[in-house]
Short mmCIF file of N, CA, C and O in Angstrom, two decimals:
data_model
loop_
_atom_site.label_atom_id
_atom_site.label_comp_id
_atom_site.label_asym_id
_atom_site.label_seq_id
_atom_site.Cartn_x
_atom_site.Cartn_y
_atom_site.Cartn_z
N MET A 39 -25.02 -135.91 45.27
CA MET A 39 -23.79 -135.49 45.90
C MET A 39 -23.01 -136.73 46.31
O MET A 39 -23.54 -137.67 46.86
N LYS A 40 -21.73 -136.69 46.02
CA LYS A 40 -20.87 -137.82 46.31
C LYS A 40 -20.23 -137.60 47.69
O LYS A 40 -19.68 -136.55 47.97
N PHE A 41 -20.33 -138.60 48.57
CA PHE A 41 -19.78 -138.52 49.92
C PHE A 41 -18.41 -139.20 49.92
O PHE A 41 -18.30 -140.40 49.71
N ASN A 42 -17.35 -138.42 50.13
CA ASN A 42 -16.00 -138.98 50.17
C ASN A 42 -15.31 -138.56 51.46
O ASN A 42 -15.92 -137.95 52.34
N TRP A 43 -14.01 -138.84 51.56
CA TRP A 43 -13.25 -138.54 52.77
C TRP A 43 -13.23 -137.04 53.08
O TRP A 43 -13.37 -136.63 54.22
N GLY A 44 -13.05 -136.24 52.13
CA GLY A 44 -13.01 -134.79 52.32
C GLY A 44 -14.32 -134.25 52.88
O GLY A 44 -14.33 -133.41 53.80
N THR A 45 -15.43 -134.75 52.35
CA THR A 45 -16.74 -134.32 52.85
C THR A 45 -16.94 -134.78 54.29
O THR A 45 -17.46 -134.03 55.13
N GLY A 46 -16.54 -135.98 54.61
CA GLY A 46 -16.68 -136.51 55.97
C GLY A 46 -15.86 -135.73 56.99
O GLY A 46 -16.33 -135.41 58.08
N ILE A 47 -14.63 -135.39 56.61
CA ILE A 47 -13.77 -134.61 57.52
C ILE A 47 -14.36 -133.21 57.71
O ILE A 47 -14.42 -132.70 58.84
N PHE A 48 -14.82 -132.59 56.63
CA PHE A 48 -15.43 -131.27 56.73
C PHE A 48 -16.67 -131.29 57.63
O PHE A 48 -16.83 -130.42 58.50
N LEU A 49 -17.54 -132.28 57.46
CA LEU A 49 -18.75 -132.38 58.29
C LEU A 49 -18.42 -132.64 59.76
O LEU A 49 -19.08 -132.12 60.65
N SER A 50 -17.38 -133.43 60.00
CA SER A 50 -17.00 -133.67 61.40
C SER A 50 -16.44 -132.40 62.05
O SER A 50 -16.70 -132.13 63.21
N PHE A 51 -15.67 -131.59 61.30
CA PHE A 51 -15.20 -130.31 61.83
C PHE A 51 -16.36 -129.37 62.13
O PHE A 51 -16.40 -128.72 63.18
N VAL A 52 -17.31 -129.29 61.23
CA VAL A 52 -18.47 -128.43 61.44
C VAL A 52 -19.26 -128.90 62.66
O VAL A 52 -19.69 -128.08 63.50
N ALA A 53 -19.46 -130.21 62.80
CA ALA A 53 -20.19 -130.75 63.96
C ALA A 53 -19.45 -130.43 65.26
O ALA A 53 -20.07 -130.07 66.27
N PHE A 54 -18.13 -130.55 65.26
CA PHE A 54 -17.35 -130.25 66.45
C PHE A 54 -17.46 -128.78 66.83
O PHE A 54 -17.63 -128.43 68.00
N ILE A 55 -17.38 -127.88 65.84
CA ILE A 55 -17.48 -126.44 66.10
C ILE A 55 -18.86 -126.09 66.65
O ILE A 55 -18.98 -125.33 67.61
N VAL A 56 -19.90 -126.67 66.11
CA VAL A 56 -21.26 -126.42 66.60
C VAL A 56 -21.39 -126.94 68.03
O VAL A 56 -21.99 -126.29 68.90
N PHE A 57 -20.82 -128.09 68.32
CA PHE A 57 -20.84 -128.67 69.66
C PHE A 57 -20.17 -127.74 70.68
O PHE A 57 -20.72 -127.45 71.74
N ILE A 58 -18.99 -127.23 70.35
CA ILE A 58 -18.27 -126.33 71.25
C ILE A 58 -19.03 -125.02 71.42
O ILE A 58 -19.17 -124.51 72.55
N LEU A 59 -19.52 -124.43 70.36
CA LEU A 59 -20.28 -123.18 70.45
C LEU A 59 -21.54 -123.34 71.29
O LEU A 59 -21.91 -122.43 72.04
N TYR A 60 -22.19 -124.48 71.20
CA TYR A 60 -23.38 -124.74 72.01
C TYR A 60 -23.03 -124.66 73.51
O TYR A 60 -23.73 -124.01 74.29
N PHE A 61 -21.92 -125.27 73.92
CA PHE A 61 -21.55 -125.25 75.33
C PHE A 61 -21.04 -123.88 75.78
O PHE A 61 -21.23 -123.50 76.93
N VAL A 62 -20.42 -123.13 74.89
CA VAL A 62 -19.99 -121.77 75.24
C VAL A 62 -21.21 -120.90 75.50
O VAL A 62 -21.29 -120.19 76.51
N VAL A 63 -22.18 -120.95 74.60
CA VAL A 63 -23.41 -120.16 74.77
C VAL A 63 -24.15 -120.60 76.03
O VAL A 63 -24.63 -119.79 76.82
N LEU A 64 -24.23 -121.89 76.24
CA LEU A 64 -24.91 -122.43 77.43
C LEU A 64 -24.24 -121.96 78.72
O LEU A 64 -24.92 -121.59 79.69
N SER A 65 -22.91 -121.93 78.75
CA SER A 65 -22.21 -121.51 79.97
C SER A 65 -22.40 -120.02 80.25
O SER A 65 -22.45 -119.60 81.41
N PHE A 66 -22.50 -119.18 79.23
CA PHE A 66 -22.70 -117.75 79.44
C PHE A 66 -24.14 -117.42 79.82
O PHE A 66 -24.39 -116.42 80.48
N ARG A 67 -25.07 -118.22 79.44
CA ARG A 67 -26.48 -117.95 79.73
C ARG A 67 -26.92 -118.56 81.05
O ARG A 67 -28.00 -118.25 81.53
N ASP A 68 -26.12 -119.41 81.65
CA ASP A 68 -26.48 -120.08 82.90
C ASP A 68 -26.48 -119.09 84.06
O ASP A 68 -25.46 -118.46 84.33
N PRO A 69 -27.61 -118.92 84.76
CA PRO A 69 -27.64 -117.96 85.88
C PRO A 69 -26.78 -118.41 87.06
O PRO A 69 -26.41 -117.61 87.91
N GLN A 70 -26.44 -119.67 87.14
CA GLN A 70 -25.58 -120.16 88.23
C GLN A 70 -24.13 -119.72 88.06
O GLN A 70 -23.38 -119.68 89.02
N SER A 71 -23.75 -119.42 86.82
CA SER A 71 -22.38 -118.96 86.57
C SER A 71 -22.24 -117.54 87.09
O SER A 71 -23.08 -116.70 86.85
N ASN A 72 -21.14 -117.30 87.78
CA ASN A 72 -20.91 -115.98 88.35
C ASN A 72 -19.67 -115.40 87.68
O ASN A 72 -18.57 -115.90 87.83
N HIS A 73 -19.87 -114.31 86.92
CA HIS A 73 -18.77 -113.70 86.19
C HIS A 73 -18.34 -112.39 86.81
O HIS A 73 -17.82 -111.52 86.13
N ASP A 74 -18.56 -112.23 88.10
CA ASP A 74 -18.20 -110.98 88.77
C ASP A 74 -16.70 -110.90 88.99
O ASP A 74 -15.99 -111.90 89.00
N LEU A 75 -16.24 -109.68 89.20
CA LEU A 75 -14.85 -109.48 89.58
C LEU A 75 -14.64 -110.00 90.99
O LEU A 75 -15.59 -110.15 91.76
N VAL A 76 -13.41 -110.28 91.36
CA VAL A 76 -13.14 -110.79 92.68
C VAL A 76 -13.56 -109.79 93.74
O VAL A 76 -14.21 -110.13 94.71
N THR A 77 -13.22 -108.54 93.56
CA THR A 77 -13.66 -107.49 94.48
C THR A 77 -14.11 -106.28 93.66
O THR A 77 -13.67 -106.08 92.53
N GLU A 78 -14.96 -105.48 94.25
CA GLU A 78 -15.47 -104.30 93.56
C GLU A 78 -14.41 -103.21 93.44
O GLU A 78 -14.33 -102.51 92.46
N ASP A 79 -13.58 -103.06 94.47
CA ASP A 79 -12.59 -101.98 94.48
C ASP A 79 -11.18 -102.53 94.27
O ASP A 79 -10.27 -102.25 95.02
N TYR A 80 -11.02 -103.33 93.23
CA TYR A 80 -9.73 -103.99 93.00
C TYR A 80 -8.61 -103.00 92.74
O TYR A 80 -7.47 -103.25 93.10
N TYR A 81 -8.91 -101.85 92.13
CA TYR A 81 -7.86 -100.88 91.84
C TYR A 81 -7.30 -100.28 93.14
O TYR A 81 -6.08 -100.16 93.30
N GLN A 82 -8.17 -99.92 94.07
CA GLN A 82 -7.71 -99.37 95.35
C GLN A 82 -6.92 -100.43 96.14
O GLN A 82 -5.94 -100.11 96.80
N GLN A 83 -7.36 -101.68 96.06
CA GLN A 83 -6.63 -102.73 96.76
C GLN A 83 -5.25 -102.95 96.15
O GLN A 83 -4.30 -103.26 96.86
N GLU A 84 -5.14 -102.81 94.86
CA GLU A 84 -3.85 -102.95 94.20
C GLU A 84 -2.89 -101.84 94.62
O GLU A 84 -1.69 -102.06 94.76
N LEU A 85 -3.41 -100.64 94.83
CA LEU A 85 -2.57 -99.53 95.25
C LEU A 85 -2.02 -99.73 96.66
O LEU A 85 -0.92 -99.26 96.97
N LYS A 86 -2.74 -100.42 97.52
CA LYS A 86 -2.24 -100.62 98.89
C LYS A 86 -1.54 -101.96 99.06
O LYS A 86 -1.29 -102.41 100.17
N TYR A 87 -1.17 -102.59 97.97
CA TYR A 87 -0.51 -103.89 98.01
C TYR A 87 0.82 -103.84 98.77
O TYR A 87 1.11 -104.75 99.54
N GLN A 88 1.61 -102.80 98.57
CA GLN A 88 2.89 -102.69 99.27
C GLN A 88 2.68 -102.55 100.78
O GLN A 88 3.44 -103.11 101.57
N GLN A 89 1.63 -101.84 101.18
CA GLN A 89 1.32 -101.73 102.60
C GLN A 89 0.97 -103.10 103.18
O GLN A 89 1.35 -103.43 104.31
N ASP A 90 0.26 -103.92 102.41
CA ASP A 90 -0.07 -105.27 102.86
C ASP A 90 1.19 -106.11 103.02
O ASP A 90 1.32 -106.87 103.98
N LEU A 91 2.11 -105.99 102.06
CA LEU A 91 3.36 -106.73 102.16
C LEU A 91 4.14 -106.33 103.40
O LEU A 91 4.71 -107.17 104.11
N ASP A 92 4.18 -105.03 103.69
CA ASP A 92 4.90 -104.54 104.87
C ASP A 92 4.25 -105.05 106.15
O ASP A 92 4.94 -105.44 107.10
N ALA A 93 2.91 -105.03 106.20
CA ALA A 93 2.20 -105.50 107.40
C ALA A 93 2.42 -107.00 107.61
O ALA A 93 2.61 -107.45 108.75
N ALA A 94 2.41 -107.79 106.53
CA ALA A 94 2.68 -109.23 106.66
C ALA A 94 4.12 -109.47 107.10
O ALA A 94 4.39 -110.38 107.90
N ASP A 95 5.03 -108.65 106.61
CA ASP A 95 6.43 -108.76 107.01
C ASP A 95 6.60 -108.41 108.49
O ASP A 95 7.40 -109.03 109.20
N ASN A 96 5.83 -107.42 108.98
CA ASN A 96 5.87 -107.08 110.41
C ASN A 96 5.49 -108.28 111.26
O ASN A 96 6.10 -108.55 112.28
N LEU A 97 4.46 -109.02 110.82
CA LEU A 97 4.02 -110.20 111.57
C LEU A 97 5.10 -111.28 111.55
O LEU A 97 5.39 -111.89 112.58
N ASN A 98 5.72 -111.49 110.39
CA ASN A 98 6.77 -112.51 110.29
C ASN A 98 7.99 -112.17 111.16
O ASN A 98 8.59 -113.06 111.76
N LYS A 99 8.33 -110.90 111.22
CA LYS A 99 9.50 -110.49 112.00
C LYS A 99 9.30 -110.67 113.49
O LYS A 99 10.25 -110.93 114.22
N THR A 100 8.07 -110.51 113.98
CA THR A 100 7.82 -110.64 115.41
C THR A 100 7.82 -112.10 115.86
O THR A 100 8.09 -112.37 117.02
N GLY A 101 7.50 -113.02 114.94
CA GLY A 101 7.43 -114.42 115.32
C GLY A 101 6.11 -114.80 115.98
O GLY A 101 5.94 -115.92 116.45
N TRP A 102 5.17 -113.88 116.04
CA TRP A 102 3.87 -114.18 116.63
C TRP A 102 3.11 -115.16 115.76
O TRP A 102 3.18 -115.11 114.53
N GLN A 103 2.38 -116.03 116.38
CA GLN A 103 1.57 -117.02 115.67
C GLN A 103 0.12 -116.84 116.05
O GLN A 103 -0.24 -116.93 117.22
N LEU A 104 -0.73 -116.55 115.06
CA LEU A 104 -2.17 -116.54 115.30
C LEU A 104 -2.67 -117.97 115.19
O LEU A 104 -2.25 -118.71 114.31
N GLN A 105 -3.56 -118.35 116.07
CA GLN A 105 -4.14 -119.68 116.02
C GLN A 105 -5.58 -119.56 115.52
O GLN A 105 -6.44 -119.05 116.23
N VAL A 106 -5.79 -119.99 114.29
CA VAL A 106 -7.11 -119.97 113.69
C VAL A 106 -7.59 -121.41 113.61
O VAL A 106 -6.94 -122.25 112.97
N ALA A 107 -8.70 -121.71 114.29
CA ALA A 107 -9.16 -123.09 114.37
C ALA A 107 -10.67 -123.19 114.28
O ALA A 107 -11.39 -122.29 114.73
N LYS A 108 -11.13 -124.27 113.71
CA LYS A 108 -12.56 -124.57 113.63
C LYS A 108 -12.96 -125.24 114.95
O LYS A 108 -12.36 -126.21 115.37
N THR A 109 -13.97 -124.67 115.60
CA THR A 109 -14.47 -125.25 116.85
C THR A 109 -15.95 -125.57 116.70
O THR A 109 -16.56 -125.24 115.68
N SER A 110 -16.54 -126.16 117.71
CA SER A 110 -17.97 -126.48 117.65
C SER A 110 -18.84 -125.23 117.68
O SER A 110 -19.97 -125.24 117.20
N GLU A 111 -18.32 -124.12 118.23
CA GLU A 111 -19.08 -122.86 118.28
C GLU A 111 -18.90 -122.01 117.02
O GLU A 111 -19.68 -121.11 116.77
N GLY A 112 -17.82 -122.24 116.27
CA GLY A 112 -17.55 -121.44 115.08
C GLY A 112 -16.07 -121.40 114.78
O GLY A 112 -15.37 -122.38 114.99
N LEU A 113 -15.60 -120.27 114.33
CA LEU A 113 -14.20 -120.09 113.99
C LEU A 113 -13.52 -119.29 115.09
O LEU A 113 -13.93 -118.17 115.40
N SER A 114 -12.49 -119.85 115.68
CA SER A 114 -11.78 -119.21 116.78
C SER A 114 -10.46 -118.63 116.27
O SER A 114 -9.70 -119.31 115.59
N VAL A 115 -10.23 -117.36 116.61
CA VAL A 115 -8.97 -116.69 116.29
C VAL A 115 -8.34 -116.29 117.61
O VAL A 115 -8.90 -115.48 118.35
N ARG A 116 -7.20 -116.88 117.92
CA ARG A 116 -6.51 -116.60 119.18
C ARG A 116 -5.21 -115.85 118.89
O ARG A 116 -4.39 -116.31 118.12
N PHE A 117 -5.08 -114.70 119.55
CA PHE A 117 -3.89 -113.87 119.41
C PHE A 117 -2.83 -114.32 120.41
O PHE A 117 -3.15 -114.96 121.42
N PRO A 118 -1.56 -113.99 120.19
CA PRO A 118 -0.48 -114.42 121.09
C PRO A 118 -0.67 -113.91 122.51
O PRO A 118 -1.26 -112.85 122.74
N GLU A 119 -0.16 -114.66 123.46
CA GLU A 119 -0.27 -114.34 124.88
C GLU A 119 0.45 -113.04 125.25
O GLU A 119 0.09 -112.39 126.22
N THR A 120 1.47 -112.68 124.49
CA THR A 120 2.27 -111.50 124.83
C THR A 120 1.58 -110.19 124.50
O THR A 120 2.06 -109.13 124.89
N LEU A 121 0.46 -110.24 123.77
CA LEU A 121 -0.25 -109.03 123.37
C LEU A 121 -1.34 -108.66 124.37
O LEU A 121 -2.04 -109.54 124.87
N ALA A 122 -1.48 -107.38 124.64
CA ALA A 122 -2.57 -106.89 125.48
C ALA A 122 -3.83 -106.75 124.61
O ALA A 122 -3.80 -106.02 123.63
N PRO A 123 -4.92 -107.43 124.95
CA PRO A 123 -6.12 -107.43 124.09
C PRO A 123 -6.70 -106.04 123.84
O PRO A 123 -7.22 -105.78 122.76
N GLU A 124 -6.60 -105.15 124.81
CA GLU A 124 -7.20 -103.81 124.64
C GLU A 124 -6.44 -102.96 123.63
O GLU A 124 -6.96 -101.96 123.14
N LYS A 125 -5.22 -103.32 123.27
CA LYS A 125 -4.43 -102.55 122.32
C LYS A 125 -4.56 -103.05 120.88
O LYS A 125 -4.00 -102.48 119.96
N ILE A 126 -5.29 -104.13 120.68
CA ILE A 126 -5.46 -104.72 119.35
C ILE A 126 -6.71 -104.13 118.70
O ILE A 126 -7.81 -104.28 119.21
N LYS A 127 -6.53 -103.46 117.58
CA LYS A 127 -7.63 -102.86 116.83
C LYS A 127 -7.52 -103.31 115.38
O LYS A 127 -6.44 -103.31 114.81
N GLY A 128 -8.64 -103.70 114.78
CA GLY A 128 -8.59 -104.09 113.37
C GLY A 128 -9.85 -104.80 112.93
O GLY A 128 -10.90 -104.70 113.56
N THR A 129 -9.74 -105.55 111.83
CA THR A 129 -10.88 -106.25 111.27
C THR A 129 -10.49 -107.65 110.82
O THR A 129 -9.32 -107.92 110.51
N VAL A 130 -11.49 -108.51 110.77
CA VAL A 130 -11.36 -109.85 110.22
C VAL A 130 -12.29 -109.91 109.01
O VAL A 130 -13.48 -109.65 109.14
N SER A 131 -11.73 -110.26 107.86
CA SER A 131 -12.53 -110.37 106.63
C SER A 131 -12.54 -111.83 106.19
O SER A 131 -11.48 -112.45 106.11
N LEU A 132 -13.72 -112.33 105.91
CA LEU A 132 -13.85 -113.68 105.36
C LEU A 132 -14.46 -113.57 103.98
O LEU A 132 -15.51 -112.97 103.81
N TYR A 133 -13.75 -114.14 103.03
CA TYR A 133 -14.13 -114.05 101.62
C TYR A 133 -14.45 -115.45 101.12
O TYR A 133 -13.66 -116.38 101.30
N ARG A 134 -15.62 -115.60 100.53
CA ARG A 134 -16.04 -116.89 99.98
C ARG A 134 -15.90 -116.83 98.45
O ARG A 134 -16.65 -116.11 97.80
N PRO A 135 -14.91 -117.52 97.86
CA PRO A 135 -14.70 -117.42 96.42
C PRO A 135 -15.91 -117.83 95.58
O PRO A 135 -16.10 -117.30 94.49
N SER A 136 -16.72 -118.73 96.07
CA SER A 136 -17.83 -119.24 95.26
C SER A 136 -19.08 -118.38 95.32
O SER A 136 -19.97 -118.54 94.48
N ASN A 137 -19.19 -117.46 96.30
CA ASN A 137 -20.41 -116.68 96.43
C ASN A 137 -20.11 -115.38 97.18
O ASN A 137 -19.88 -115.40 98.39
N LYS A 138 -20.15 -114.26 96.47
CA LYS A 138 -19.78 -112.99 97.11
C LYS A 138 -20.83 -112.52 98.12
O LYS A 138 -20.53 -111.68 98.96
N GLN A 139 -22.04 -113.07 98.08
CA GLN A 139 -23.05 -112.68 99.07
C GLN A 139 -22.71 -113.20 100.47
O GLN A 139 -23.23 -112.71 101.46
N LEU A 140 -21.83 -114.18 100.56
CA LEU A 140 -21.44 -114.73 101.86
C LEU A 140 -20.25 -114.01 102.49
O LEU A 140 -19.93 -114.24 103.65
N ASP A 141 -19.58 -113.15 101.73
CA ASP A 141 -18.43 -112.40 102.26
C ASP A 141 -18.88 -111.49 103.39
O ASP A 141 -19.97 -110.93 103.34
N PHE A 142 -18.03 -111.35 104.40
CA PHE A 142 -18.33 -110.39 105.46
C PHE A 142 -17.06 -109.95 106.15
O PHE A 142 -16.01 -110.58 106.04
N LYS A 143 -17.19 -108.82 106.84
CA LYS A 143 -16.07 -108.21 107.58
C LYS A 143 -16.58 -107.90 108.97
O LYS A 143 -17.68 -107.38 109.13
N THR A 144 -15.80 -108.22 109.98
CA THR A 144 -16.20 -107.96 111.36
C THR A 144 -15.05 -107.30 112.11
O THR A 144 -13.88 -107.64 111.88
N PRO A 145 -15.35 -106.35 112.98
CA PRO A 145 -14.27 -105.72 113.76
C PRO A 145 -13.74 -106.69 114.82
O PRO A 145 -14.45 -107.58 115.29
N ILE A 146 -12.50 -106.48 115.19
CA ILE A 146 -11.89 -107.32 116.22
C ILE A 146 -12.34 -106.82 117.58
O ILE A 146 -12.06 -105.68 117.96
N GLN A 147 -13.07 -107.67 118.28
CA GLN A 147 -13.50 -107.41 119.66
C GLN A 147 -13.09 -108.63 120.47
O GLN A 147 -13.71 -109.69 120.35
N LEU A 148 -12.06 -108.47 121.26
CA LEU A 148 -11.46 -109.62 121.94
C LEU A 148 -11.99 -109.81 123.35
O LEU A 148 -12.26 -108.86 124.07
N SER A 149 -12.09 -111.09 123.71
CA SER A 149 -12.32 -111.46 125.09
C SER A 149 -11.19 -112.44 125.44
O SER A 149 -11.15 -113.55 124.94
N GLU A 150 -10.26 -111.97 126.22
CA GLU A 150 -9.09 -112.76 126.62
C GLU A 150 -8.31 -113.30 125.42
O GLU A 150 -8.10 -114.49 125.29
N ARG A 151 -7.92 -112.41 124.51
CA ARG A 151 -7.09 -112.71 123.34
C ARG A 151 -7.75 -113.62 122.32
O ARG A 151 -7.09 -114.18 121.46
N GLN A 152 -9.06 -113.83 122.42
CA GLN A 152 -9.73 -114.72 121.48
C GLN A 152 -10.93 -114.03 120.84
O GLN A 152 -11.70 -113.36 121.51
N LEU A 153 -11.07 -114.23 119.54
CA LEU A 153 -12.21 -113.74 118.79
C LEU A 153 -12.95 -114.97 118.25
O LEU A 153 -12.32 -115.88 117.71
N LEU A 154 -14.26 -114.99 118.42
CA LEU A 154 -15.06 -116.12 117.95
C LEU A 154 -16.04 -115.63 116.89
O LEU A 154 -16.83 -114.73 117.15
N ILE A 155 -15.96 -116.22 115.72
CA ILE A 155 -16.93 -115.95 114.65
C ILE A 155 -17.95 -117.07 114.71
O ILE A 155 -17.59 -118.24 114.56
N PRO A 156 -19.22 -116.75 114.96
CA PRO A 156 -20.23 -117.80 115.18
C PRO A 156 -20.40 -118.72 113.99
O PRO A 156 -20.27 -118.32 112.83
N LYS A 157 -20.73 -119.95 114.31
CA LYS A 157 -20.93 -120.99 113.30
C LYS A 157 -22.07 -120.62 112.34
O LYS A 157 -22.06 -120.99 111.17
N SER A 158 -23.04 -119.85 112.82
CA SER A 158 -24.19 -119.49 112.00
C SER A 158 -23.81 -118.61 110.80
O SER A 158 -24.54 -118.55 109.82
N ARG A 159 -22.67 -117.92 110.87
CA ARG A 159 -22.22 -117.05 109.77
C ARG A 159 -21.38 -117.79 108.74
O ARG A 159 -21.06 -117.23 107.70
N LEU A 160 -21.01 -119.02 109.03
CA LEU A 160 -20.09 -119.76 108.16
C LEU A 160 -20.77 -121.00 107.57
O LEU A 160 -21.35 -121.80 108.31
N LEU A 161 -20.68 -121.14 106.28
CA LEU A 161 -21.14 -122.36 105.61
C LEU A 161 -19.94 -123.24 105.35
O LEU A 161 -18.81 -122.77 105.24
N ASP A 162 -20.19 -124.53 105.23
CA ASP A 162 -19.11 -125.44 104.91
C ASP A 162 -18.53 -125.10 103.54
O ASP A 162 -19.25 -124.74 102.61
N GLY A 163 -17.22 -125.18 103.44
CA GLY A 163 -16.54 -124.91 102.18
C GLY A 163 -15.30 -124.08 102.38
O GLY A 163 -14.84 -123.87 103.50
N ARG A 164 -14.76 -123.60 101.27
CA ARG A 164 -13.50 -122.84 101.31
C ARG A 164 -13.75 -121.38 101.64
O ARG A 164 -14.66 -120.75 101.12
N TRP A 165 -12.90 -120.84 102.51
CA TRP A 165 -12.93 -119.43 102.90
C TRP A 165 -11.51 -118.89 102.84
O TRP A 165 -10.56 -119.58 103.18
N ASP A 166 -11.38 -117.64 102.42
CA ASP A 166 -10.11 -116.92 102.52
C ASP A 166 -10.25 -115.97 103.70
O ASP A 166 -11.16 -115.15 103.73
N ILE A 167 -9.36 -116.11 104.67
CA ILE A 167 -9.43 -115.28 105.87
C ILE A 167 -8.31 -114.25 105.82
O ILE A 167 -7.18 -114.55 105.42
N ARG A 168 -8.66 -113.02 106.19
CA ARG A 168 -7.70 -111.91 106.20
C ARG A 168 -7.91 -111.14 107.51
O ARG A 168 -8.99 -110.61 107.75
N ILE A 169 -6.88 -111.11 108.34
CA ILE A 169 -6.95 -110.42 109.62
C ILE A 169 -5.96 -109.26 109.56
O ILE A 169 -4.75 -109.47 109.46
N GLU A 170 -6.50 -108.05 109.59
CA GLU A 170 -5.69 -106.83 109.59
C GLU A 170 -5.85 -106.19 110.96
O GLU A 170 -6.98 -105.96 111.39
N TRP A 171 -4.73 -105.88 111.63
CA TRP A 171 -4.84 -105.22 112.92
C TRP A 171 -3.61 -104.36 113.17
O TRP A 171 -2.60 -104.50 112.52
N THR A 172 -3.80 -103.45 114.11
CA THR A 172 -2.68 -102.63 114.57
C THR A 172 -2.47 -102.90 116.05
O THR A 172 -3.43 -103.14 116.80
N TYR A 173 -1.22 -102.88 116.44
CA TYR A 173 -0.87 -103.05 117.85
C TYR A 173 0.20 -102.02 118.15
O TYR A 173 1.27 -102.04 117.53
N GLU A 174 -0.13 -101.10 119.05
CA GLU A 174 0.76 -100.00 119.40
C GLU A 174 1.18 -99.21 118.16
O GLU A 174 2.34 -98.86 117.98
N GLY A 175 0.22 -98.98 117.26
CA GLY A 175 0.46 -98.15 116.09
C GLY A 175 1.13 -98.84 114.91
O GLY A 175 1.33 -98.24 113.87
N LYS A 176 1.48 -100.10 115.04
CA LYS A 176 2.16 -100.81 113.96
C LYS A 176 1.19 -101.79 113.30
O LYS A 176 0.51 -102.55 113.98
N PRO A 177 1.11 -101.77 111.95
CA PRO A 177 0.14 -102.64 111.26
C PRO A 177 0.66 -104.08 111.11
O PRO A 177 1.85 -104.32 110.93
N TYR A 178 -0.28 -105.03 111.18
CA TYR A 178 0.01 -106.44 110.99
C TYR A 178 -1.06 -107.05 110.09
O TYR A 178 -2.20 -106.59 110.07
N LEU A 179 -0.68 -108.09 109.36
CA LEU A 179 -1.59 -108.75 108.44
C LEU A 179 -1.37 -110.25 108.46
O LEU A 179 -0.24 -110.72 108.37
N TYR A 180 -2.47 -110.97 108.59
CA TYR A 180 -2.46 -112.43 108.51
C TYR A 180 -3.44 -112.84 107.42
O TYR A 180 -4.58 -112.39 107.42
N GLN A 181 -2.99 -113.67 106.48
CA GLN A 181 -3.85 -114.18 105.42
C GLN A 181 -3.69 -115.67 105.32
O GLN A 181 -2.57 -116.20 105.44
N ASN A 182 -4.82 -116.36 105.07
CA ASN A 182 -4.76 -117.80 104.93
C ASN A 182 -6.02 -118.27 104.23
O ASN A 182 -7.03 -117.58 104.20
N LYS A 183 -5.96 -119.46 103.68
CA LYS A 183 -7.11 -120.13 103.09
C LYS A 183 -7.46 -121.30 104.00
O LYS A 183 -6.58 -121.96 104.52
N MET A 184 -8.76 -121.51 104.18
CA MET A 184 -9.16 -122.60 105.06
C MET A 184 -10.44 -123.23 104.55
O MET A 184 -11.19 -122.61 103.79
N THR A 185 -10.68 -124.44 104.97
CA THR A 185 -11.93 -125.12 104.65
C THR A 185 -12.69 -125.31 105.95
O THR A 185 -12.17 -125.88 106.91
N TYR A 186 -13.89 -124.77 105.98
CA TYR A 186 -14.70 -124.87 107.21
C TYR A 186 -15.66 -126.02 107.07
O TYR A 186 -16.22 -126.29 106.06
#
């Protein structure tokens, strides 16, 4: 068999394709790779998207500022001073993009306008925080990304 330019180019293409296919197969077989959907009930969440937009708009219109801060005890969420703590009802959801087993939701139970999520529940890294609450029957929504 005579080895010329055409044969060399053909063999290099075949080698490149085998190389890429090897890494594709390797990435799909790796147990560390997580191919799950972002949420299990994505369709229901999509249906309530307009409600979320309205609740976020309610928060923007009031001018209230939630103070979400990392402290030595954990994650502190402080509601505005003008709100009565006993009238605030809702949940705080923390979503970990890298591992769905770390996601959790906790009800809002305030002590003097502050909610503390203990440090033991949070690992270092990126978290998406979502605070949904009602105050005097009106819904509000706060969403943010943070690194703990």
